[in-house]
């Protein structure tokens, strides 16, 4: 029933009605594990509305009340997207402490790119699935989730947090993660959306020699 009602949210005649339905859904789903994902989704819609209305503080508080990292029924990608959205709101609200705490809930292991398989490996896996199906086993087709977008958003936020805390070496390490991303290596234009040119110069110099005066000045520009 909750899912059915959520499907009508975009059809509500006005914002007041939509907010009323959202609050009703949040009330009936509160504390119920079997609809925790639906509650999270409708809460995110409410947060977005509050932000559009200019109430950034309320939008941040509304979304950050969710502890999606404990939701066993939520897919890993959606869980990561929620936390990234929480961190983004905290950064925009300049709540740096909360942003740092929330960002640590994302495991960097989950952002690692999958190694590309050869044609031979893919063909062998396909044959293995067909053999198992011939024996009557239920074998679903493999689903590959490209986490590149999540990885770039995560490290962009980490760079912002590191710069705010004057942790320039950490910022350089995060830039290195961006540079080593396969999609960025294949399309350098994607780099500019995350990494300004001056920061790329810094990371190059920081990796060139940690003991030189140049290294210190570039990695710690406020010492100039």
CSV table of C-alpha atoms in Angstrom, one decimal, residues 168-169 172 200-211 214-216 218-220:
chain,number,residue,atom,x,y,z
A,168,UNK,CA,46.6,19.4,1.7
A,169,UNK,CA,48.4,16.2,1.5
A,172,UNK,CA,46.5,15.4,-3.0
A,200,UNK,CA,46.8,19.1,-10.6
A,201,UNK,CA,50.1,20.9,-10.5
A,202,UNK,CA,50.1,20.5,-6.7
A,203,UNK,CA,49.5,16.8,-6.8
A,204,UNK,CA,52.3,16.4,-9.4
A,205,UNK,CA,54.8,18.3,-7.3
A,206,UNK,CA,53.7,16.6,-4.0
A,207,UNK,CA,54.4,13.2,-5.6
A,208,UNK,CA,57.7,14.4,-6.9
A,209,UNK,CA,59.6,15.0,-3.7
A,210,UNK,CA,58.2,15.3,-0.2
A,211,UNK,CA,61.3,16.9,1.3
A,214,UNK,CA,58.7,23.5,-3.4
A,215,UNK,CA,56.8,20.5,-2.1
A,216,UNK,CA,56.0,22.2,1.1
A,218,UNK,CA,52.6,23.7,-3.1
A,219,UNK,CA,51.1,21.2,-0.7
A,220,UNK,CA,50.5,23.8,1.9
